[in-house]
XYZ file of C-alpha atoms in Angstrom:
642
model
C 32.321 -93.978 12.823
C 31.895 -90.466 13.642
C 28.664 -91.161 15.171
C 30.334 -93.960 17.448
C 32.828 -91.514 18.782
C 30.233 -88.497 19.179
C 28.089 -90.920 21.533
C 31.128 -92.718 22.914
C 32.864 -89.124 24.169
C 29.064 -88.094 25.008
C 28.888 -91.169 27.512
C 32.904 -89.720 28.602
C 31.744 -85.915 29.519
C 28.197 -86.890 30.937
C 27.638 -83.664 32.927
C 30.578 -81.421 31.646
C 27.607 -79.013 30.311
C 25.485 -80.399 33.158
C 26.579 -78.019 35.807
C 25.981 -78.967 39.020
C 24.277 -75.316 40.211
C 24.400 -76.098 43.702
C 24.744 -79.002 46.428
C 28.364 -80.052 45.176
C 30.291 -81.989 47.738
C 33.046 -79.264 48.301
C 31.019 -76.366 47.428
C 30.836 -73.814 50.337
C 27.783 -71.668 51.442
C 26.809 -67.905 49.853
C 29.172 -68.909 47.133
C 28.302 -68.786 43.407
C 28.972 -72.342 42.456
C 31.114 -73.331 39.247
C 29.217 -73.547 36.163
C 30.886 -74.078 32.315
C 28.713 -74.430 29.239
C 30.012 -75.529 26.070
C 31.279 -73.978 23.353
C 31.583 -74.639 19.287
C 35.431 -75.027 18.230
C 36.090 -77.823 15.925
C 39.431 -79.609 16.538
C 40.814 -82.164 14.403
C 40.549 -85.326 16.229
C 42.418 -87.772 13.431
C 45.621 -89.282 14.573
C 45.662 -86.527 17.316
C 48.989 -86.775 19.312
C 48.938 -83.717 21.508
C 47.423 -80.336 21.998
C 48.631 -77.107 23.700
C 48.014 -73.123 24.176
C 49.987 -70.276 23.202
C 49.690 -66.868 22.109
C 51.039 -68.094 18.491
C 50.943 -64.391 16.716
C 51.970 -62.563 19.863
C 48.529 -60.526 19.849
C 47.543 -61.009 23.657
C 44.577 -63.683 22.690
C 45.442 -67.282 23.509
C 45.094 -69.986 20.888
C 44.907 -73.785 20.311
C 47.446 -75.905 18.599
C 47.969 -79.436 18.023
C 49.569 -82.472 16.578
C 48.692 -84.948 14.681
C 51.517 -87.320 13.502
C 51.492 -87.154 9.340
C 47.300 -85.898 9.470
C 46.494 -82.167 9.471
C 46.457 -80.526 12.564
C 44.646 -77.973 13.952
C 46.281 -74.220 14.611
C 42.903 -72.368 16.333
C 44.168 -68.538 16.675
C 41.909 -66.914 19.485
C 40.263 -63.505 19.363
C 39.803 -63.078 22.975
C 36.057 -63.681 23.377
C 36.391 -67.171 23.193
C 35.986 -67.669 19.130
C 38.792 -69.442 16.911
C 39.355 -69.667 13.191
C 42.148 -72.105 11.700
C 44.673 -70.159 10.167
C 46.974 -73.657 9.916
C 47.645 -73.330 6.215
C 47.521 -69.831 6.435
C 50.237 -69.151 8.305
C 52.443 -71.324 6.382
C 52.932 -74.829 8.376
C 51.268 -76.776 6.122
C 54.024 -79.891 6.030
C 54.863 -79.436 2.575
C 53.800 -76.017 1.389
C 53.757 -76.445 -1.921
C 50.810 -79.011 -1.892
C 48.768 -77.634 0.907
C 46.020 -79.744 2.075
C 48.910 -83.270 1.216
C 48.523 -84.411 4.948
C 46.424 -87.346 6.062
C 42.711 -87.119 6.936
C 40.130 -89.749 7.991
C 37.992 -88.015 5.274
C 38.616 -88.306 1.056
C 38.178 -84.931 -0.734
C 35.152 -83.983 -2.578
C 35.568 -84.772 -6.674
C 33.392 -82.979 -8.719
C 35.604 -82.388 -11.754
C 37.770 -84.740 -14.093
C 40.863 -85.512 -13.494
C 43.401 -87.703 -11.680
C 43.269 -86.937 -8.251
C 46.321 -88.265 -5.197
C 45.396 -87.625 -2.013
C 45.933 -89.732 1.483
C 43.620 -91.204 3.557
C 43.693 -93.203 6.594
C 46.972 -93.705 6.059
C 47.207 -94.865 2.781
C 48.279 -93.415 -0.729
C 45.046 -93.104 -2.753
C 45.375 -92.385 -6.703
C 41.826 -91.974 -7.790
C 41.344 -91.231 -11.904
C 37.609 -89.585 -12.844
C 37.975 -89.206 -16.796
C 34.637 -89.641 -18.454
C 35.721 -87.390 -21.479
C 39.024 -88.441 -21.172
C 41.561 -88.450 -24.708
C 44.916 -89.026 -23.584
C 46.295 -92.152 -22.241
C 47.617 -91.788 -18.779
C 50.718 -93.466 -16.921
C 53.150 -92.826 -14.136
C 55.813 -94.100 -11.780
C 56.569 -93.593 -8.321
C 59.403 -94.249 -6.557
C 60.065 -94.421 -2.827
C 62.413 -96.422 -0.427
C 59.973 -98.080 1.679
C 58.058 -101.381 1.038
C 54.716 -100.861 -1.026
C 51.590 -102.671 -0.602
C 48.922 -102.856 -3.292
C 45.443 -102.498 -1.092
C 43.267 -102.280 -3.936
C 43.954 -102.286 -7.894
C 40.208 -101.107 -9.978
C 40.939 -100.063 -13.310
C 44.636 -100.009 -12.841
C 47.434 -101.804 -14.019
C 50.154 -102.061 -11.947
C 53.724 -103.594 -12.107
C 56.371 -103.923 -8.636
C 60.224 -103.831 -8.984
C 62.009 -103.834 -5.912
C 65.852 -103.005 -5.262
C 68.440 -102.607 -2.393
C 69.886 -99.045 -2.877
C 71.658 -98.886 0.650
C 71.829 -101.375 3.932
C 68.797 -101.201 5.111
C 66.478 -99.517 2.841
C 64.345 -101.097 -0.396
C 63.727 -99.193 -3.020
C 60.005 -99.943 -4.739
C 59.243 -98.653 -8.169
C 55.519 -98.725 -9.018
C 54.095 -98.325 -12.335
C 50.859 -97.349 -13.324
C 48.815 -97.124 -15.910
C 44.837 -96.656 -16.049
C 43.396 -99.513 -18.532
C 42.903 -98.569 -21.766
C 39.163 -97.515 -22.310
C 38.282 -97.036 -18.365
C 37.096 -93.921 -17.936
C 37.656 -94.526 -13.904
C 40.282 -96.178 -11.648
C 41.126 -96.585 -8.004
C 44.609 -97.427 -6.754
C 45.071 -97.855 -3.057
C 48.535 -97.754 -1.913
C 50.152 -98.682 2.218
C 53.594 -97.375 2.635
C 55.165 -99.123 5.023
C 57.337 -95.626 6.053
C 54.907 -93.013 4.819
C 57.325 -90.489 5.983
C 59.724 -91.430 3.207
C 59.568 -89.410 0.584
C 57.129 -90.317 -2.363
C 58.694 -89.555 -6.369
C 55.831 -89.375 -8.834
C 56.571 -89.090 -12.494
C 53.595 -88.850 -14.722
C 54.369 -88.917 -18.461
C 54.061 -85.743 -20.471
C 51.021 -87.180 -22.608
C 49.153 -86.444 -18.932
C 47.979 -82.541 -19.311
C 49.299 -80.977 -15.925
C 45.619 -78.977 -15.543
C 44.662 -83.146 -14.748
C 46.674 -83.235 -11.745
C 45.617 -82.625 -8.621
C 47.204 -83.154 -5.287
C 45.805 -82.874 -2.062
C 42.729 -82.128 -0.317
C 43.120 -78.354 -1.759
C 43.459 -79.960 -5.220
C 46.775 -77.741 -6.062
C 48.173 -78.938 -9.669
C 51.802 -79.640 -9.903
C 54.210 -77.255 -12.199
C 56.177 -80.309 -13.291
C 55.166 -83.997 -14.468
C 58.188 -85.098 -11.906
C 57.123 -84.198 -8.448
C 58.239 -85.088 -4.752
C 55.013 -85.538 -2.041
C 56.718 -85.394 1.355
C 55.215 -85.669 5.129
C 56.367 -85.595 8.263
C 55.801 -87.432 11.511
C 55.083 -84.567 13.704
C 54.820 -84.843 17.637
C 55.668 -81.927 19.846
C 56.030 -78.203 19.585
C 57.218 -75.286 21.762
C 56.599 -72.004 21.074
C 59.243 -69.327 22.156
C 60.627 -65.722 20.898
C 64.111 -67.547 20.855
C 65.757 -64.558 18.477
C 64.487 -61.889 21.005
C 62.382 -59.813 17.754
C 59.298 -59.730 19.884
C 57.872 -62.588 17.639
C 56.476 -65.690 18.658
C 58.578 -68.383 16.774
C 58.447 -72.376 16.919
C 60.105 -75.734 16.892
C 58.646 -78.914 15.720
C 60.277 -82.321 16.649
C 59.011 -84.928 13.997
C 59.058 -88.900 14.544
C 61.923 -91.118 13.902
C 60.882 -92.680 10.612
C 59.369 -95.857 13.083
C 62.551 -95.693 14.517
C 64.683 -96.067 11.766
C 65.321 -92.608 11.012
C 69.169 -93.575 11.391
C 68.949 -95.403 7.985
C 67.455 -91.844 6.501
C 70.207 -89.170 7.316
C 68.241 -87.141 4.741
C 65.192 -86.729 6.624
C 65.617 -83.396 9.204
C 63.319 -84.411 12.409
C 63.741 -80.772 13.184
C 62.010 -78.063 11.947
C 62.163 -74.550 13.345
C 59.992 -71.189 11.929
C 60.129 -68.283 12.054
C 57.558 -65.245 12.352
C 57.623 -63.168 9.429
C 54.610 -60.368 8.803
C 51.287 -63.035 9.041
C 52.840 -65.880 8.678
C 55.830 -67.966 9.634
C 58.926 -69.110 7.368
C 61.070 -72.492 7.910
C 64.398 -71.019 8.839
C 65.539 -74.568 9.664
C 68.373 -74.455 7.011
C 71.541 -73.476 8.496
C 70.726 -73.410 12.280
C 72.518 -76.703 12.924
C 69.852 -78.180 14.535
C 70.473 -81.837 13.428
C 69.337 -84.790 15.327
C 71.164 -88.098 16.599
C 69.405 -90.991 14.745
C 66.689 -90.861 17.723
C 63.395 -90.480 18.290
C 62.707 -86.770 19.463
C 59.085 -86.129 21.500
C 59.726 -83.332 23.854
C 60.995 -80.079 22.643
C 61.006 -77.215 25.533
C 62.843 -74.229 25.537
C 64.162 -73.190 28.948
C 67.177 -70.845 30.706
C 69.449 -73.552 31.510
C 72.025 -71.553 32.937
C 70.316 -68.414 33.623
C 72.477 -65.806 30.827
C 69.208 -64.888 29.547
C 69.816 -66.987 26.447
C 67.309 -69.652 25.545
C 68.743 -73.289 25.261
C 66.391 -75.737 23.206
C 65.893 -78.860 24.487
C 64.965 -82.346 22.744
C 63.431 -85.301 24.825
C 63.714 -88.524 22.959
C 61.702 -91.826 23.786
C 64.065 -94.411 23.515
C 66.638 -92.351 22.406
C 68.876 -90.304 23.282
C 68.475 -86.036 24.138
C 69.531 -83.405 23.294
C 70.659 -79.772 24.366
C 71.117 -77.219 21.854
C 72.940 -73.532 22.593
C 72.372 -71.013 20.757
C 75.724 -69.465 19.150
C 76.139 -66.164 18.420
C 75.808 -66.446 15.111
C 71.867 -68.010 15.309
C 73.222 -71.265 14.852
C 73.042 -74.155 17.706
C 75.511 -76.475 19.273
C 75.036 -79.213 20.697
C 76.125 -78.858 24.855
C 74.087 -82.455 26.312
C 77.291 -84.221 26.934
C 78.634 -80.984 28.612
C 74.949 -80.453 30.887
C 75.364 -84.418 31.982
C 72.104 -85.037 30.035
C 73.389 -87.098 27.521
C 71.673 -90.827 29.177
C 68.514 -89.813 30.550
C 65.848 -92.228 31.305
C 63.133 -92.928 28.957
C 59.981 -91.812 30.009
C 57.979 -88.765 29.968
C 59.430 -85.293 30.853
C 58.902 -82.240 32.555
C 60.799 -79.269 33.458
C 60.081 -77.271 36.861
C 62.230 -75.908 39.644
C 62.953 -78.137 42.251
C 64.341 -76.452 44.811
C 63.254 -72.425 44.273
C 66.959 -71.651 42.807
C 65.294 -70.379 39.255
C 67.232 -73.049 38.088
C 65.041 -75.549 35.541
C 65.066 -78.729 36.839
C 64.151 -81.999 34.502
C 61.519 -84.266 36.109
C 61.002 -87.859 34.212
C 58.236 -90.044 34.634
C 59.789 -93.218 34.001
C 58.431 -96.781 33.854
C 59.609 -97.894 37.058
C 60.923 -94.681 38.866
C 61.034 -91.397 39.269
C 63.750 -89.542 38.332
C 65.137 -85.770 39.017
C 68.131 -84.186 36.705
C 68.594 -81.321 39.052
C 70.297 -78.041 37.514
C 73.367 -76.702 39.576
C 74.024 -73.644 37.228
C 73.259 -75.489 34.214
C 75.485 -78.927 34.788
C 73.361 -81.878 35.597
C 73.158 -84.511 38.074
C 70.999 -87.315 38.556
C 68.803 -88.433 41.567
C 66.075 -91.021 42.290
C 63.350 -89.618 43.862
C 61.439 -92.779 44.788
C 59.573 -96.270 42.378
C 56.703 -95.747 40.127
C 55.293 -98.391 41.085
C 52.185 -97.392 39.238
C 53.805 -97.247 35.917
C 51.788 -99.521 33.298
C 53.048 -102.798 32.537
C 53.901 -104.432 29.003
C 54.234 -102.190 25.805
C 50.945 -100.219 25.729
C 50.561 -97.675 22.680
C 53.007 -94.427 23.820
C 50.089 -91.877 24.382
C 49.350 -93.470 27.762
C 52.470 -95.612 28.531
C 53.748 -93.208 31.296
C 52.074 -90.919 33.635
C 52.036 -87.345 33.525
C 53.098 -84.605 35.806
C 51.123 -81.733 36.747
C 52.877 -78.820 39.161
C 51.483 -76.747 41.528
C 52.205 -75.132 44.858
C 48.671 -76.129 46.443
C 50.004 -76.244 49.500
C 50.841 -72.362 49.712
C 54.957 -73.560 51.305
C 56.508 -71.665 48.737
C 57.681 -75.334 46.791
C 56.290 -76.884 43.689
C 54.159 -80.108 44.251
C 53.969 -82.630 41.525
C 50.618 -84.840 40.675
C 51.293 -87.687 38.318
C 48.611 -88.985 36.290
C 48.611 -92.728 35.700
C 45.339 -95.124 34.500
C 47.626 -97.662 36.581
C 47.943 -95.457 39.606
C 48.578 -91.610 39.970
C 51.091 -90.932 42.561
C 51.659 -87.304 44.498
C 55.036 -85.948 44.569
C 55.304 -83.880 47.710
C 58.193 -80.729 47.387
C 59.684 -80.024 51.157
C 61.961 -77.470 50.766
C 63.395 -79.206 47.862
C 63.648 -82.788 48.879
C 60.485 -84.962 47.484
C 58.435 -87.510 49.418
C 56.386 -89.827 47.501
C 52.508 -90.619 48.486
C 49.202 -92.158 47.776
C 46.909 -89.292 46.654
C 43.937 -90.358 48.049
C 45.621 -89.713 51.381
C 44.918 -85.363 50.616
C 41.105 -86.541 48.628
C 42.835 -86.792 45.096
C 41.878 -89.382 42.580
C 43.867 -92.320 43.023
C 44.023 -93.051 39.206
C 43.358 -90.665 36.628
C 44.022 -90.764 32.372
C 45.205 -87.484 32.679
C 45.470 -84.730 35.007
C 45.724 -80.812 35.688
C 46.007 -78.164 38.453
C 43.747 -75.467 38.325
C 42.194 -72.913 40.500
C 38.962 -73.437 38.989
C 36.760 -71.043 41.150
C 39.584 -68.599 41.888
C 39.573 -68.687 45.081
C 42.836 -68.547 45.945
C 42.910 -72.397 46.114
C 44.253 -74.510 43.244
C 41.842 -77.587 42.442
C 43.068 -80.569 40.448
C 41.108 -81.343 37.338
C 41.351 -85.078 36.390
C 40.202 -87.412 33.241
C 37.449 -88.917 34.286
C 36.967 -87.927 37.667
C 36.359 -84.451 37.049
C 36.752 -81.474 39.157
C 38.308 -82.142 43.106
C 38.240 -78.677 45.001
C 40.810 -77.923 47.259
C 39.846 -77.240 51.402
C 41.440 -74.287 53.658
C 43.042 -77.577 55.112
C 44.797 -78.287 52.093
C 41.998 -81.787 51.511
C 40.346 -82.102 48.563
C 36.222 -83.089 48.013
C 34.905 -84.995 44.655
C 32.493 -82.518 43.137
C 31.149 -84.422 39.600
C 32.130 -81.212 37.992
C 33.413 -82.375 34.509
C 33.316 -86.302 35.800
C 32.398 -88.359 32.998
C 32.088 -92.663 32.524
C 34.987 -94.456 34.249
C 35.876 -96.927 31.540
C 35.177 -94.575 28.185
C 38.493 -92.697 28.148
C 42.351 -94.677 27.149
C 43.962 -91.179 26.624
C 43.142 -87.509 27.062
C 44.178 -84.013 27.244
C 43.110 -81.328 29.037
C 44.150 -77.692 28.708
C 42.975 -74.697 30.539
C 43.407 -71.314 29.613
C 41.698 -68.024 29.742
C 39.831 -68.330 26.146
C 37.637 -65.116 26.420
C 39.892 -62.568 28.908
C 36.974 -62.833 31.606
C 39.887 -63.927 33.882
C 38.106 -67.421 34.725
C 39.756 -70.352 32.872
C 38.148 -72.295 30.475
C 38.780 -75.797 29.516
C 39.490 -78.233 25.673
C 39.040 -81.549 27.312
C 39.979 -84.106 24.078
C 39.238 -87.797 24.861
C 40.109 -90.903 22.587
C 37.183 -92.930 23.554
C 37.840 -96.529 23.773
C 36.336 -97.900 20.756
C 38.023 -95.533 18.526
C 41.728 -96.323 19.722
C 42.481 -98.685 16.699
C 40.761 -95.769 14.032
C 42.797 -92.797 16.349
C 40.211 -90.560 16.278
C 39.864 -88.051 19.310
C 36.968 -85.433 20.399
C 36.855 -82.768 21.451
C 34.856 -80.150 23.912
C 35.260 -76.698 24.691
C 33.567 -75.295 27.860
C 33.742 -71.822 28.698
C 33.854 -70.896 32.738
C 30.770 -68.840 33.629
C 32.865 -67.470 36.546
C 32.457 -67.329 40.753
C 32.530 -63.621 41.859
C 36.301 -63.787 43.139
C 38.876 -61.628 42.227
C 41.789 -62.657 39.982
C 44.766 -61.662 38.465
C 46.851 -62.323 35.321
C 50.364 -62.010 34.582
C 52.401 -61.787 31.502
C 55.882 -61.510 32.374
C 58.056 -59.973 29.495
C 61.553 -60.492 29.897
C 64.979 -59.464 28.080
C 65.492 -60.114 24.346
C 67.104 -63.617 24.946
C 64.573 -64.507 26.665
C 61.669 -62.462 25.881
C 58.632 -65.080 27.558
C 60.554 -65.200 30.595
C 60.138 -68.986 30.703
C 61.600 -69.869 34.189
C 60.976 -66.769 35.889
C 58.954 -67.186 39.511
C 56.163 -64.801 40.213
C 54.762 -64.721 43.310
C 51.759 -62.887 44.714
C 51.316 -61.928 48.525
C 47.710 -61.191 49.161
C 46.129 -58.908 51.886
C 46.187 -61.845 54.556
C 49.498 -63.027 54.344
C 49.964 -65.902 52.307
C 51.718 -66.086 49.242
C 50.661 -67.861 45.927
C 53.387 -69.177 44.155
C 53.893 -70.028 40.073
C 56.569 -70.595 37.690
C 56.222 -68.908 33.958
C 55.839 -71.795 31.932
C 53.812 -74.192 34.810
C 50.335 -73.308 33.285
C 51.397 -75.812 30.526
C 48.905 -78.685 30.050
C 50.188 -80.288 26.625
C 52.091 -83.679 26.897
C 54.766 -83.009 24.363
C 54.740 -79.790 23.473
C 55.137 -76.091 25.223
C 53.560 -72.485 24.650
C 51.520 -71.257 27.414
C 53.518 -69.088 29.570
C 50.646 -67.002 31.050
C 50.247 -66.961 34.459
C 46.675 -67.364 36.885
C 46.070 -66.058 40.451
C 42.850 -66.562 42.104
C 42.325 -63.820 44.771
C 39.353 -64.960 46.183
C 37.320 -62.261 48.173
C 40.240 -60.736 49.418
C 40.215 -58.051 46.342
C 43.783 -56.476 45.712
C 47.072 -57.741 46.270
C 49.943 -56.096 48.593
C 52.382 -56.954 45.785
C 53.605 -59.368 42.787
C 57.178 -59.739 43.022
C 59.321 -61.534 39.494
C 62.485 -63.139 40.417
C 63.914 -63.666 36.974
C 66.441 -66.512 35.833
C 69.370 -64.826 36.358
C 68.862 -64.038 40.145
C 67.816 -60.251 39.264
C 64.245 -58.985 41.308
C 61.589 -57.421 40.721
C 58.501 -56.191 42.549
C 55.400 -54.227 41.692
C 52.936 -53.308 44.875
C 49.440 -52.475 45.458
C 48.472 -54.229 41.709
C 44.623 -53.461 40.688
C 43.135 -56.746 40.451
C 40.792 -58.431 37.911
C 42.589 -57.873 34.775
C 45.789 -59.121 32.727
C 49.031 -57.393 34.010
C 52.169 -57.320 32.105
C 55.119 -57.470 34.324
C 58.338 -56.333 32.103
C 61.715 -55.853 33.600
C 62.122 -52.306 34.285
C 59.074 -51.454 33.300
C 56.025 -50.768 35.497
C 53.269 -53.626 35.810
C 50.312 -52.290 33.741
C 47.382 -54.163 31.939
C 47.089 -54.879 28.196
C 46.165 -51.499 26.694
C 45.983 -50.081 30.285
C 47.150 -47.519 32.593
C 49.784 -48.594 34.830
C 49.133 -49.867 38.278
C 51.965 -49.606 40.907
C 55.827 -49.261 40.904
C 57.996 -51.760 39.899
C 61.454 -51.534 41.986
């Protein structure tokens, strides 16, 4: 299977590490054409639902994160010359800490030593015995409210009761016991809800050193114990208490959408940064869902007081808007915003109409439709039919297209490109009003799996990256040319992600391009390729924009940069995001081109206060704070912020 995929996803990025060193349609002469060449970082492809960026540990290196539904995910923290370790476990996120190593994996631990071993795989509940010596008889229950299948039953025997202990829920009781005389047994177990919790009792004949749970083979302290796993599916990243710490929120699944019959499931899980690691502080913060099935999470200045509000996107289910008290706890504002019936779909928050304002954009199956902010109150408008949205009930990781933002234009207004397999439709901003049009009218792929702006070459120009189309690069005209550059097969790819991010501090962004190739959608299992940008020669600037304790990423804020000719490149703190259902990466990337340094980079912050540093050195990272002068990391500072 792994084999499969590897050639499957080789056949997908056919010339990602090719490189196309000159003759490019697009390319333009004397220039240094774009090169990438690919990298080692292992991801963890099984049951992969999303991926995103963020500086995690608040070091200044950019790192990889993902999700992976009930599987282990991947947390890659960055050193800043493009290498990653995964510090998942170790930071303390493993979904039920007390058995790290419990989540799923396409892959059964290694068992070299006696003992009775539960682990999951694939999906299902394994309970594997390896006694040779063994001297003790051994037996068990476990009890769970979900319906139980018996997959396979060697050198078990097994007995089923089943009971009603609420509406809606059945309670199985399993017992277990390995046959007298078998030194080895094999129980496979399919939960129908394996985010239920599991009860194991194991009698006290059964020495606890015989135990082991997990793929890190951690022994229980007590013959009863709970196993426990969550659904997870997005994650945003945020400072939200204003320490100076990266924190984050996890939205899990609904329990396959009957998490309303198990109030004692918490879909929300929030941590906090403490020394390495980071602590679940969920307890207390009144963060409680509605019965729904959360996706989205985003954190976001809704109404510009320099307080973060936390916001909850559910697929066919209602939102929600959280506030954050006073006293660190939330309430619960979405019937006050007017976002208490949005559309289901797939969500994206940008501003509309240059008021600093965040503005919800949803991808819907039929339309597209605007929640525009007027000082954090809410009102709907239709911006036009997606009338490339796919048809029928396709699997949710490429049901609905999804929007990438951009100014490419240079106007000053955020431009939207929505990636559909169906049909990808450009969303053109004028001045805050939208027109809708065919993207092949500009040069843009007419369909893509997925899609993202970048400003691959840095030259001032933002280029749109696409799954499987590869790199288009923008004209002084505003058209866009085809160049091959990351194109792979047109038919290989149902669902991808693509995230690009300045993995080495060279100031050229690199790219994780993760693919489920088509013949491993029924197994879920993704790739995964790193390429690092060799660079073009052109000048560039990064900017980290630190804002006040409430709101201490400065998600919202609009930086813009007015170069030595005139024109001015526009970005949003939060736009470089490239994750589906999850948020993070809240750097910022100007390409200068040859024009060298800047007049000026000028913040206007969420609350209508601005800010402006001139004459910026180019070709490094800049961290714009309020009040303070714009300097690099570990730099001198370079002009006067006023």
């Amino acid at each position: 299977m792994e084999a499969r995929t590897r050639r499957a996803f080789l056949s997908l990025a056919a010339g990602l590490a090719g490189l196309f060193p000159c003759g490019c349609p697009g390319e333009r002469p004397g220039e240094r054409p774009v090169r990438f060449a690919e990298r080692p970082v292992e991801v963890r492809g099984y049951y992969l639902f999303d991926a995103g960026i963020a500086d995690a540990d608040g070091d200044g290196h950019l790192d990889i994160f993902t999700s992976n539904h009930t599987a282990r995910p991947s947390l890659l923290a960055g050193d800043g010359r493009g290498n990653f370790s995964d510090v998942y476990a170790e930071w303390g996120l493993s979904q039920q800490p007390e058995f790290p190593g419990l989540e799923d994996s396409w892959t059964a631990p290694e068992i070299n030593e006696e003992g009775i071993f539960i682990y999951r795989l694939r999906r299902r509940l394994i309970i594997k015995a390896s006694l040779p010596g063994r001297a003790f008889d051994i037996s068990g229950r476990l009890s769970v409210d979900s319906p139980i299948s018996i997959v396979e039953s060697s050198g078990w025997e097994c007995a089923i009761e089943k009971s009603s202990p609420a509406p809606n829920r059945t309670r199985t009781e399993l017992v277990f016991r390995l046959i007298r005389g078998r030194p080895e047994g094999t129980l496979v177990l399919m939960p129908e809800l394996p985010e239920v919790p599991q009860a194991f009792a194991f009698e006290k004949t059964v020495p606890l050193s015989s135990i082991f749970i997990g793929a890190q083979k951690t022994q229980p302290r007590e013959h009863a114990f709970n196993l426990s796993l969550k659904d997870r599916h997005g994650l945003a990243w945020a400072d939200w208490n204003g320490d100076g710490w990266p924190d984050v929120f996890i939205a899990s699944g609904g329990v396959s959408g009957r998490i309303a019959d198990f109030p004692e499931i918490r879909p929300y899980e929030l941590f906090l940064r403490s020394g390495a690691g980071l602590v679940d502080a969920t307890s207390g913060t009144n963060l409680i869902g509605n019965g729904g099935r959360p996706r989205q999470p985003a954190w976001l200045d809704v109404d510009g007081d320099n307080v973060l509000e936390l916001f909850i996107y559910g697929i066919w289910s209602r939102s929600q808007l959280f506030k954050l008290a006073p006293a660190g706890t939330f309430i619960d504002v979405t019937e006050k915003a007017g976002l208490l019936s949005t559309v289901n779909g797939l969500s994206a928050w940008f501003d509309a109409d240059g008021d600093v304002d965040p503005d919800l954009l949803v991808s819907a199956k039929d339309e597209f439709v605007l929640y525009r902010n007027d000082g954090g109150a809410f009102r709907e408008e239709r911006l036009g039919p997606n009338s490339h949205a796919l048809s029928g009930a396709p699997p949710e990781y490429r049901q609905f297209g999804r929007p990438a933002f951009s100014d490419f234009d240079g106007d000053g207004d955020i431009d939207i490109y929505v990636a559909s397999a169906n049909g990808s439709t450009l969303i053109l901003n004028l001045g805050g009003a939208f027109r809708l049009e065919e993207p092949d009218v500009f040069g843009l792929p007419s369909r893509a799996v997925t899609a993202a702006w970048v400003d691959a070459d840095n030259d001032s120009l933002p280029d749109l990256h696409s799954v499987p189309d590869g790199l288009f690069r923008q004209s002084e005209e505003h058209r866009f040319n085809r160049t091959g550059i990351l194109a792979g097969g047109p038919d290989e790819a149902v669902a991808a992600r693509c995230l690009w991010f300045d993995a080495d501090n060279d100031g050229d962004r690199d790219v994780l391009i993760s693919v489920l190739p088509r013949e491993s959608e029924a197994e879920r299992v993704w790739s995964s390729r790193f390429l690092n940008n060799e660079g073009s020669g052109h000048h560039w600037l990064e900017v980290q924009v630190v804002g006040p304790p409430g709101n201490r990423d400065a998600i919202g804020a609009r930086v813009v940069v007015e170069l030595g000719d005139g024109r001015r490149l526009t970005d949003y703190v939060g736009l470089s995001e490239g994750s589906y259902y999850s948020q993070g990466h809240y750097r910022l990337y100007f390409g200068l081109g040859k024009t060298g340094r800047p007049k000026s980079v000028s913040v206007l912050w969420p609350d209508g206060a601005a800010d402006i540093v001139e004459d910026p050195a180019p070709d490094r990272l800049m961290v714009c704070g309020r009040g303070l002068s714009g300097r690099d990391s570990g730099g001198p500072e370079a002009g006067r912020l006023r």
